[in-house]
Coordinates of C-alpha atoms and ligand atoms in Angstrom, one line a residue:
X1 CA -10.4 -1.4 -15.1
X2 CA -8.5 1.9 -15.1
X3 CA -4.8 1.0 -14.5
X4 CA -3.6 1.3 -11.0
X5 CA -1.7 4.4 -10.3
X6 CA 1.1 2.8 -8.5
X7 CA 1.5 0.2 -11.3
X8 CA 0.9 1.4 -14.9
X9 CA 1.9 0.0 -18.0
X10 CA 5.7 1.1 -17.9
X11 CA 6.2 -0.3 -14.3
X12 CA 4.6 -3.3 -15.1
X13 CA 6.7 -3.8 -18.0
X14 CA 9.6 -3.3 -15.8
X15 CA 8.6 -5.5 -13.4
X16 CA 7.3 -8.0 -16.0
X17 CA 11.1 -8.2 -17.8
X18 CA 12.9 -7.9 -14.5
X19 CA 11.2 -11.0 -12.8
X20 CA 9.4 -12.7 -15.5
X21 CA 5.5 -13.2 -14.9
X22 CA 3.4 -14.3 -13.5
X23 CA 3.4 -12.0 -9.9
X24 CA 2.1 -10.5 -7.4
X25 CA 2.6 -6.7 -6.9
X26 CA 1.7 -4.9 -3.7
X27 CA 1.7 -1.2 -3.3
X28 CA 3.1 -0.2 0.3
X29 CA 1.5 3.0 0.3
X30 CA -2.0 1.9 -0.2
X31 CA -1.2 -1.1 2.6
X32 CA -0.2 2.1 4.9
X33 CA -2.9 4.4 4.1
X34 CA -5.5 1.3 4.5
X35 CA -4.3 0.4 7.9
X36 CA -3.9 3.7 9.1
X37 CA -7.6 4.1 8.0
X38 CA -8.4 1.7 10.3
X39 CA -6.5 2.6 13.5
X40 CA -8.1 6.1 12.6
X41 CA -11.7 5.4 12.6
X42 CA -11.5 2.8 15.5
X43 CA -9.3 5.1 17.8
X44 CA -9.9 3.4 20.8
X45 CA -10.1 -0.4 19.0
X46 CA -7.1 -2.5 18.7
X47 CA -6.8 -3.4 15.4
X48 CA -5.7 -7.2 14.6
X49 CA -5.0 -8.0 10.6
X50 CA -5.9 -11.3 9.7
X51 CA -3.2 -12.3 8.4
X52 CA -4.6 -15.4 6.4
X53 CA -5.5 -13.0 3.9
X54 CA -2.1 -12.2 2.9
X55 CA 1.0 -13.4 4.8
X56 CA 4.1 -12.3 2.9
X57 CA 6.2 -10.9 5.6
X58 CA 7.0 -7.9 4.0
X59 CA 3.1 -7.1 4.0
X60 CA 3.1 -8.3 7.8
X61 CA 6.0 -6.1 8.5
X62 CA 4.3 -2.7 6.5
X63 CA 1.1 -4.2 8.6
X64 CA 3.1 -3.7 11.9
X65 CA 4.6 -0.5 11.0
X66 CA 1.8 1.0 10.5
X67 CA 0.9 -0.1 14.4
X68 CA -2.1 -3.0 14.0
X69 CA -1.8 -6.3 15.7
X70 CA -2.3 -10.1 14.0
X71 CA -5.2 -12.6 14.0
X72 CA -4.3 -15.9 13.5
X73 CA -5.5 -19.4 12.5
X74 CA -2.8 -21.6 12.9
X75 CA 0.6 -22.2 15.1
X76 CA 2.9 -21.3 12.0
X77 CA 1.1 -18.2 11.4
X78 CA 2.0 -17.6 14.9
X79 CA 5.8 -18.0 14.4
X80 CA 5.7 -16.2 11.3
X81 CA 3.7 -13.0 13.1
X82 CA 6.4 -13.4 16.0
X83 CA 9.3 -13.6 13.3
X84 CA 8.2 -10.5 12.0
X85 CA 8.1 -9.0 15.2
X86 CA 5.1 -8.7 15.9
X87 CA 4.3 -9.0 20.3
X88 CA 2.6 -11.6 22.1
X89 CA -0.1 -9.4 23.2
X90 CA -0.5 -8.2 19.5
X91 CA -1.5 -11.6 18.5
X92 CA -4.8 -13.4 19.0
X93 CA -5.4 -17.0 17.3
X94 CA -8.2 -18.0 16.3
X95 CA -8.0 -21.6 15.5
X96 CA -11.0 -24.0 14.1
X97 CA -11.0 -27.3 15.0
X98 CA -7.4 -27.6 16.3
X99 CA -5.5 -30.5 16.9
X100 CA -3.8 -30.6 20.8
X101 CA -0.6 -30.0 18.5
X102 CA -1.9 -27.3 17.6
X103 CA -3.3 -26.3 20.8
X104 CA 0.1 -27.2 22.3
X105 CA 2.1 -25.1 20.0
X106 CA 0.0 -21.6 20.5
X107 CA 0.1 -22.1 23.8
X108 CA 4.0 -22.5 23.9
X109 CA 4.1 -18.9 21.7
X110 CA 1.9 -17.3 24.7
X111 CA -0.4 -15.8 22.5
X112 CA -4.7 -15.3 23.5
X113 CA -6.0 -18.6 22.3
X114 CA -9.8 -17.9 20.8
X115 CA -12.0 -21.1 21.0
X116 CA -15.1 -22.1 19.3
X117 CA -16.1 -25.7 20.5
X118 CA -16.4 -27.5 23.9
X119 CA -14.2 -30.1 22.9
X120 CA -11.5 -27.9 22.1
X121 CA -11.8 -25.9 25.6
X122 CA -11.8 -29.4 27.7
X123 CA -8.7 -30.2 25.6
X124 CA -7.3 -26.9 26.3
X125 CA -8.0 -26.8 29.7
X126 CA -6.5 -29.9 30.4
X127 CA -2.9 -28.8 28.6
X128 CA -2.8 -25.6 30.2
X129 CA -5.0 -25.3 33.8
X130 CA -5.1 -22.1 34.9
X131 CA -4.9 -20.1 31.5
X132 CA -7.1 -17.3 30.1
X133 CA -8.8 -18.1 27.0
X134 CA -11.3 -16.4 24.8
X135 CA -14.5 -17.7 23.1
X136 CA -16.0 -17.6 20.0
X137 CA -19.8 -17.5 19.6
X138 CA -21.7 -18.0 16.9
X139 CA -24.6 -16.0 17.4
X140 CA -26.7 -16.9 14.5
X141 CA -26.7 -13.4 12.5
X142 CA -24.0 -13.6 9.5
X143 CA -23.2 -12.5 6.3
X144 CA -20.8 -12.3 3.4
X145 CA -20.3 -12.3 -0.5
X146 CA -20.6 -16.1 -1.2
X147 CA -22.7 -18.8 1.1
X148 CA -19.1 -20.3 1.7
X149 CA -17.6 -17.3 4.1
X150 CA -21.0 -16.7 5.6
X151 CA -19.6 -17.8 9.5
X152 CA -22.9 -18.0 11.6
X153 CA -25.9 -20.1 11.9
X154 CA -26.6 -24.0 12.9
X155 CA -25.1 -24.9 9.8
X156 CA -22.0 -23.3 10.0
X157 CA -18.4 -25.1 11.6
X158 CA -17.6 -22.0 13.8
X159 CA -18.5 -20.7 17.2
X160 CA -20.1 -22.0 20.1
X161 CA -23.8 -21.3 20.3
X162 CA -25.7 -19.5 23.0
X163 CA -26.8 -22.6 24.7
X164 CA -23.1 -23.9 25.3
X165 CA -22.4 -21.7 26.8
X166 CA -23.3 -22.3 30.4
X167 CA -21.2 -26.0 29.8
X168 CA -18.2 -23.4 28.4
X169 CA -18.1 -21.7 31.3
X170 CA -18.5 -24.9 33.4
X171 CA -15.4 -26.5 31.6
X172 CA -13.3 -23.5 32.1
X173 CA -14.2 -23.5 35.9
X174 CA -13.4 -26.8 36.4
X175 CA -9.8 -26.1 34.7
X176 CA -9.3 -22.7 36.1
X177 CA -9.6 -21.3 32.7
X178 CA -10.0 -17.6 32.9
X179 CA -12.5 -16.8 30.2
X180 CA -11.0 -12.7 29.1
X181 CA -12.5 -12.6 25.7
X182 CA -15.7 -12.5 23.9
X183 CA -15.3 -13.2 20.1
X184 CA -17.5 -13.2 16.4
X185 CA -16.5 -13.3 13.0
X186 CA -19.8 -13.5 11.0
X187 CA -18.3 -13.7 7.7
X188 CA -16.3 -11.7 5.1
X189 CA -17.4 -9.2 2.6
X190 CA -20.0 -7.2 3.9
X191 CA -21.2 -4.3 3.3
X192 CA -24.0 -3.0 5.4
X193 CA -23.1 -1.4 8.6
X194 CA -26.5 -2.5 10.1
X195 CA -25.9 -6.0 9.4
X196 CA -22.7 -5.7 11.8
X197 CA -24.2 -3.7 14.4
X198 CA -27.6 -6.7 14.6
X199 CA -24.6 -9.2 15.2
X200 CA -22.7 -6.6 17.4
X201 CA -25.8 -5.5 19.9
X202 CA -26.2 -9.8 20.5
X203 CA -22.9 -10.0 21.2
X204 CA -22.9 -7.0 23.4
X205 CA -25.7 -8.6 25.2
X206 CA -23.6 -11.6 26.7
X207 CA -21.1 -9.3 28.6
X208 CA -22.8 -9.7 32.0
X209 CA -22.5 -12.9 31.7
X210 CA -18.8 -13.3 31.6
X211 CA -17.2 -11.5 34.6
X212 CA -13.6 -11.5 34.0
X213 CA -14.0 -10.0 30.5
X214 CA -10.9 -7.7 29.5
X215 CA -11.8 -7.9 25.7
X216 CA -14.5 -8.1 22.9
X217 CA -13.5 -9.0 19.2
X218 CA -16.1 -8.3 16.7
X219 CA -14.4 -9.6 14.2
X220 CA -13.4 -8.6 10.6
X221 CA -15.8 -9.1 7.1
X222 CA -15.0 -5.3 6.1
X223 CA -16.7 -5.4 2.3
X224 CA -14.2 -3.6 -0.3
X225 CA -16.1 -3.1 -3.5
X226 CA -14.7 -5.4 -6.8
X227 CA -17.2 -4.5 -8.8
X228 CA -17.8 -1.3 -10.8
X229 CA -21.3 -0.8 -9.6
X230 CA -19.8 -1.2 -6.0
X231 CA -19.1 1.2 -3.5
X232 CA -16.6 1.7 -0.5
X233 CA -17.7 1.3 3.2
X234 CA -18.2 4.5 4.8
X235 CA -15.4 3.6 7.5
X236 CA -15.7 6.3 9.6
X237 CA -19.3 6.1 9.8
X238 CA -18.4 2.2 10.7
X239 CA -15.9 3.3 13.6
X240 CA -18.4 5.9 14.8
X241 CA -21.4 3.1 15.2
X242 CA -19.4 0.4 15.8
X243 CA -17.2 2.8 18.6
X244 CA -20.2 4.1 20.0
X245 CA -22.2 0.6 20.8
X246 CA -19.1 -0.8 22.5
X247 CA -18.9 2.0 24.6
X248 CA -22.2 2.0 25.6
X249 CA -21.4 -1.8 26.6
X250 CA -18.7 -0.8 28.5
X251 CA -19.4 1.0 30.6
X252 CA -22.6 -0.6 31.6
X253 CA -19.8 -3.7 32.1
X254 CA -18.2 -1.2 34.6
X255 CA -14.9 -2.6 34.2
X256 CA -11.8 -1.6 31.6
X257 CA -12.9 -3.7 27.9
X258 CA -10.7 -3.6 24.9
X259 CA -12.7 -3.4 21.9
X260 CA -10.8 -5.8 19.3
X261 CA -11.6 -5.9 15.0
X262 CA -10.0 -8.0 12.9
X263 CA -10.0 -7.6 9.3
X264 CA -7.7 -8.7 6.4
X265 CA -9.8 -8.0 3.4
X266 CA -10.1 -4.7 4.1
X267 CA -5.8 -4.1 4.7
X268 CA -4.9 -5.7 1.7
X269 CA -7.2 -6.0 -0.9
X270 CA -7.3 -3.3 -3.0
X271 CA -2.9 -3.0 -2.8
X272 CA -2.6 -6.0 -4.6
X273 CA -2.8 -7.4 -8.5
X274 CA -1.6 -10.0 -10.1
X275 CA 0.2 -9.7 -13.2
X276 CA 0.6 -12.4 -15.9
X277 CA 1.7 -12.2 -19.7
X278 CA -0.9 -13.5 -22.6
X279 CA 0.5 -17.1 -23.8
X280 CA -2.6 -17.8 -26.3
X281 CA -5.7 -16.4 -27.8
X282 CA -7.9 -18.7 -28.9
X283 CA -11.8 -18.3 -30.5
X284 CA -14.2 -21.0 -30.5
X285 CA -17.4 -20.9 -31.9
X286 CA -18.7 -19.2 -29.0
X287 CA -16.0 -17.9 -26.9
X288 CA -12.8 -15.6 -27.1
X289 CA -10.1 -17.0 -24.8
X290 CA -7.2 -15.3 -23.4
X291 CA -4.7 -17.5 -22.4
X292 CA -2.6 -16.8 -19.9
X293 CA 0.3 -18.0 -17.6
X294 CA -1.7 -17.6 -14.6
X295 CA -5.0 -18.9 -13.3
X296 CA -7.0 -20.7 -11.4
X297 CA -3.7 -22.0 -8.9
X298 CA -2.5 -18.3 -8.5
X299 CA -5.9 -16.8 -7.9
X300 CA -8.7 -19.3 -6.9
X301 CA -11.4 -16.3 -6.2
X302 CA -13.3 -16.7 -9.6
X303 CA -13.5 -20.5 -9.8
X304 CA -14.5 -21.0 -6.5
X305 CA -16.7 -17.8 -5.6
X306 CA -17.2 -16.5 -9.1
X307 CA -15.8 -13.5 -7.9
X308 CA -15.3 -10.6 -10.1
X309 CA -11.7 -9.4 -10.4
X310 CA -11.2 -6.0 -12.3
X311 CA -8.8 -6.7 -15.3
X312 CA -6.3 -4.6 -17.1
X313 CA -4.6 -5.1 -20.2
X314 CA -1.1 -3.5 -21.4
X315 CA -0.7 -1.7 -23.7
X316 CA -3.7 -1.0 -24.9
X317 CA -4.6 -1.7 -28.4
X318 CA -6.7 0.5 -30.4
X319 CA -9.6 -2.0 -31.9
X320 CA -13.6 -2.7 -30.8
X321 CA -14.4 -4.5 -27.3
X322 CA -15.3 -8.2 -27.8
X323 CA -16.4 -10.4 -24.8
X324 CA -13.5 -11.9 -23.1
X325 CA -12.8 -15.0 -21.0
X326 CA -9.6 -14.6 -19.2
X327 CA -7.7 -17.7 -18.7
X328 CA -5.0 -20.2 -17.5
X329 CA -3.2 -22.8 -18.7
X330 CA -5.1 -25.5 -16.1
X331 CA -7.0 -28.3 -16.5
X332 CA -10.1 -27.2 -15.6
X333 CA -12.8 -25.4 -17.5
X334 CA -13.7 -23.4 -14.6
X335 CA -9.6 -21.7 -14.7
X336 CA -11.3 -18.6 -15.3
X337 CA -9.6 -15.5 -14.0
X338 CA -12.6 -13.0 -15.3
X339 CA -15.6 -13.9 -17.4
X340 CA -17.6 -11.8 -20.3
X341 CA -15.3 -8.9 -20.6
X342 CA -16.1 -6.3 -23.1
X343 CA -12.6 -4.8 -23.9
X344 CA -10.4 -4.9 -26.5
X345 CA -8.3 -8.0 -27.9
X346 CA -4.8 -8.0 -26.2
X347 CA -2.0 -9.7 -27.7
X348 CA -0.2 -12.6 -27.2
X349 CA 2.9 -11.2 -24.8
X350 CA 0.4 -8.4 -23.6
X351 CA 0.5 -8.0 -19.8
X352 CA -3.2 -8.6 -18.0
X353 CA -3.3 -7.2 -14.5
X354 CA -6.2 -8.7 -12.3
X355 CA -6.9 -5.7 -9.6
X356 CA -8.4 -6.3 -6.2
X357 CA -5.9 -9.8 -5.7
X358 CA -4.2 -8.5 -2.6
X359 CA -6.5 -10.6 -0.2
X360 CA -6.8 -14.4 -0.7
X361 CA -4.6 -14.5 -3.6
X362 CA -1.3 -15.6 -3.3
X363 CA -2.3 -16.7 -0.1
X364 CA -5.0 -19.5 -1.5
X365 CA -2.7 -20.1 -4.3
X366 CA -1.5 -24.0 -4.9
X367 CA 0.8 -26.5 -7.0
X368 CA -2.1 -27.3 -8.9
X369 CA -1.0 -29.3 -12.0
X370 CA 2.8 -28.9 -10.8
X371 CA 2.8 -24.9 -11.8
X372 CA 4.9 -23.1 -9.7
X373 CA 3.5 -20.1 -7.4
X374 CA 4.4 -16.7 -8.7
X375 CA 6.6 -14.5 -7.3
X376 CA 5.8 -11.4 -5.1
X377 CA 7.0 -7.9 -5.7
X378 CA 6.2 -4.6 -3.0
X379 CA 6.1 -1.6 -4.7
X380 CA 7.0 1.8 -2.7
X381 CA 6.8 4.9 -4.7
X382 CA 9.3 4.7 -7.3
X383 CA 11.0 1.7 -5.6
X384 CA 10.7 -1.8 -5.4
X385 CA 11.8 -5.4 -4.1
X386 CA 11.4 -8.7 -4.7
X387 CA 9.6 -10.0 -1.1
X388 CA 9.5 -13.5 -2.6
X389 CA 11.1 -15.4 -5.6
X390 CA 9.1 -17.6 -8.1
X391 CA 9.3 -21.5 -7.1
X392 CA 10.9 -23.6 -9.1
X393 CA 10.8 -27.1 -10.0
X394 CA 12.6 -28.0 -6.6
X395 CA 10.7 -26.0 -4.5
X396 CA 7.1 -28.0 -6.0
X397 CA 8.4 -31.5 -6.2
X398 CA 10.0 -32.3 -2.9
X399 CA 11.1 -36.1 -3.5
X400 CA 12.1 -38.2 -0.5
X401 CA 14.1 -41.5 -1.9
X402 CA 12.6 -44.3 -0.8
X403 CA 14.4 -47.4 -0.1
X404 CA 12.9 -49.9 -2.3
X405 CA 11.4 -52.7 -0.6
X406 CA 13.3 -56.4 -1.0
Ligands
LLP1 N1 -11.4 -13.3 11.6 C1 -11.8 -14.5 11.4 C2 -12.0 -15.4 12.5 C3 -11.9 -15.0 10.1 O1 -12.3 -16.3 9.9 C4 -11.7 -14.2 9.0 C5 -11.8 -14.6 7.6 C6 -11.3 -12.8 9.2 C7 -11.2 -12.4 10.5 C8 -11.0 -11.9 8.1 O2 -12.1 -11.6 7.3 P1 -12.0 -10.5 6.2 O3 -11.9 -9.2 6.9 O4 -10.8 -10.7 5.4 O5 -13.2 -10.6 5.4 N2 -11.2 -16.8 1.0 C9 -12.3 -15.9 1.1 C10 -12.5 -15.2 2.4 C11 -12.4 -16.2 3.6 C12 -12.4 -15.5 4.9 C13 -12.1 -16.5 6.0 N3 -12.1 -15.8 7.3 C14 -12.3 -14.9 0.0 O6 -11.4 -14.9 -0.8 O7 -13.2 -14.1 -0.2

């Protein structure tokens, strides 16, 4: 991977002494010029991060600077968006199999409550008569870069089919519930604009259906390329297809309709890396592993995906590529941050930068073998802050004492 412009081998070095490793760096330009991207080829769209991709709150805040909404998917990502500042109306939540707490809590925040199964929409009906509420279909076409964010189909957890849907609108009747939104997500990662628009036009199709309609999400899945043979979306060819269906919809709907997109991938992807420091080369007979202090429990994507992350190494040494397995120090064969690299030996206390970590990084990151989660630095031009400290041993082992029992 070429090193990132905003992050070089100086900077990281800086960075690197300054707050130890591993960490996350963010680069509030790119998060700027990626949402502004957005709200510029969807001009009429209201644009709603999902925030589960990345929910450091100085992201959220660049997020809301830059004028885009949030999607959420549970009540505290609710009270963190409104922390940050973000308004009631800028938030939609779009829960899966929630608890009436959960219900309960969303609804206390006054934020659009998506829905996706009958159950949940009796429950919610009963807790709040009276209420608009949006659904979420699932109209079988999906997609996405690994079978387990592919969102659509029989086999799939989310959305209400087409044939609920007369009992959805039954059970929002019978409570009053105002049904203002229509709503898909059909997965994450994708690439191919006509794959959106065959899950758009279905979508589109169920307007007349739904009288008191003052919004349509489509949804988020914007593919960002990881690999080197990938490319970027054309999104301005997106927001003119995409743009141009709705409004087609529309105004055949003949009443005002907001279309909605909510992407994360897209946002933050490509403004993050993580950075870790080389603890331990080791060669088997087969293999040539670089150690490192982070892995698997800062960035899950290779282990559970086997998604590609571009890696980086600093500085760079002068001697012939070898294939390299990039590593961590957990307990688990598959801690694999990058597989098969042809690239040059680093040394031990060499920086490795994994690109393209931005999106479902820190934010997927765990306690895994009681290793603390790395800290998070935003990087703005020449400046830049800590927007969250490294855990420490506290922070991963909360102990309650116990009373022994007689
Ligand atoms: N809206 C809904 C309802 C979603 O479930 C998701 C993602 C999004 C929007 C945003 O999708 P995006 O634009 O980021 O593709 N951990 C996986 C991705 C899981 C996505 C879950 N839902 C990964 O690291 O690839």
């Amino acid at each position: 991977m070429k090193a990132p412009s905003w992050l070089g081998p100086r900077r990281a070095a800086a960075l690197a002494e300054r707050f130890g490793t591993p960490f996350y760096a963010y680069s509030s330009r790119l998060l700027r010029a990626r949402s502004r991207a957005l709200a510029k080829a969807f001009p009429s769209a209201a644009i709603r991060y999902a925030m589960k991709a990345n929910a450091n709150p100085a992201v959220l805040e660049a997020v809301r600077r830059a004028g885009l909404g949030v999607d959420t998917v549970s009540p505290w990502e609710v009270l963190l968006a409104r922390e940050v500042g973000f308004r009631k109306k800028q938030i939609i939540y779009s829960g899966n199999m929630p608890s009436d707490d959960d219900l309960a809590a969303v609804h206390r925040e006054g934020v659009m409550i998506n829905l996706d199964a009958l159950s949940s929409l009796r429950r919610y009906g009963r807790l709040a008569p009276g209420a608009k509420v949006s659904l979420r279909v699932n109209l079988d076409v999906g997609g996405g870069h690994h079978p387990h964010v592919i969102t659509a189909g029989s086999e799939s957890k989310f959305g209400l089919a087409p044939e609920e849907l007369p009992e959805a609108r039954a059970i929002a009747a019978e409570h009053k519930l105002r049904i203002v939104g229509l709503h898909q997500h059909i997965g994450s990662g994708i690439f191919e604009l006509d794959l959106f628009l065959e899950a758009l036009d279905p979508l589109l199709a169920l307007l007349v259906d739904f009288p008191d309609l003052e919004f349509v999400d489509a949804g988020g899945g914007f593919g960002v390329p990881y690999r080197p043979d990938e490319r970027p979306i054309d999104l301005e060819a997106w927001g003119r297809a995409i743009t141009e269906r709705f409004d087609a919809a529309a105004r055949r709907y003949g009443r005002p309709l907001q279309l909605m997109l909510e992407p994360g991938r897209y946002v933050v992807c490509e403004a993050g890396v993580l950075v870790a420091r080389v603890t331990t080369v080791k060669r088997t007979r087969d293999r040539v592993f670089v150690g490192t202090d982070s892995g698997m429990h800062h960035l899950i994507r290779p282990a559970l995906y086997q998604s590609y992350h571009p890696v980086a190494t600093y500085p760079l040494r002068e001697r012939a590529a070898e294939r390299l397995f990039f590593t961590g120090p957990i307990c688990e064969s598959g801690d694999l941050l990058a597989e098969e690299r042809a690239m040059p030996l680093p040394e031990e206390g060499d920086l490795v930068v994994v690109g393209n970590a931005g999106a479902y990084g820190f934010a997927m990151a765990s306690h895994y073998n009681l290793r603390a989660r790395p800290a998070e630095v935003m990087v703005d031009g020449d400046d830049w802050r800590l927007v969250r400290a490294r855990e420490g041993y506290r922070d991963v082992v909360r102990r309650r004492d116990v009373k022994r029992a007689k």
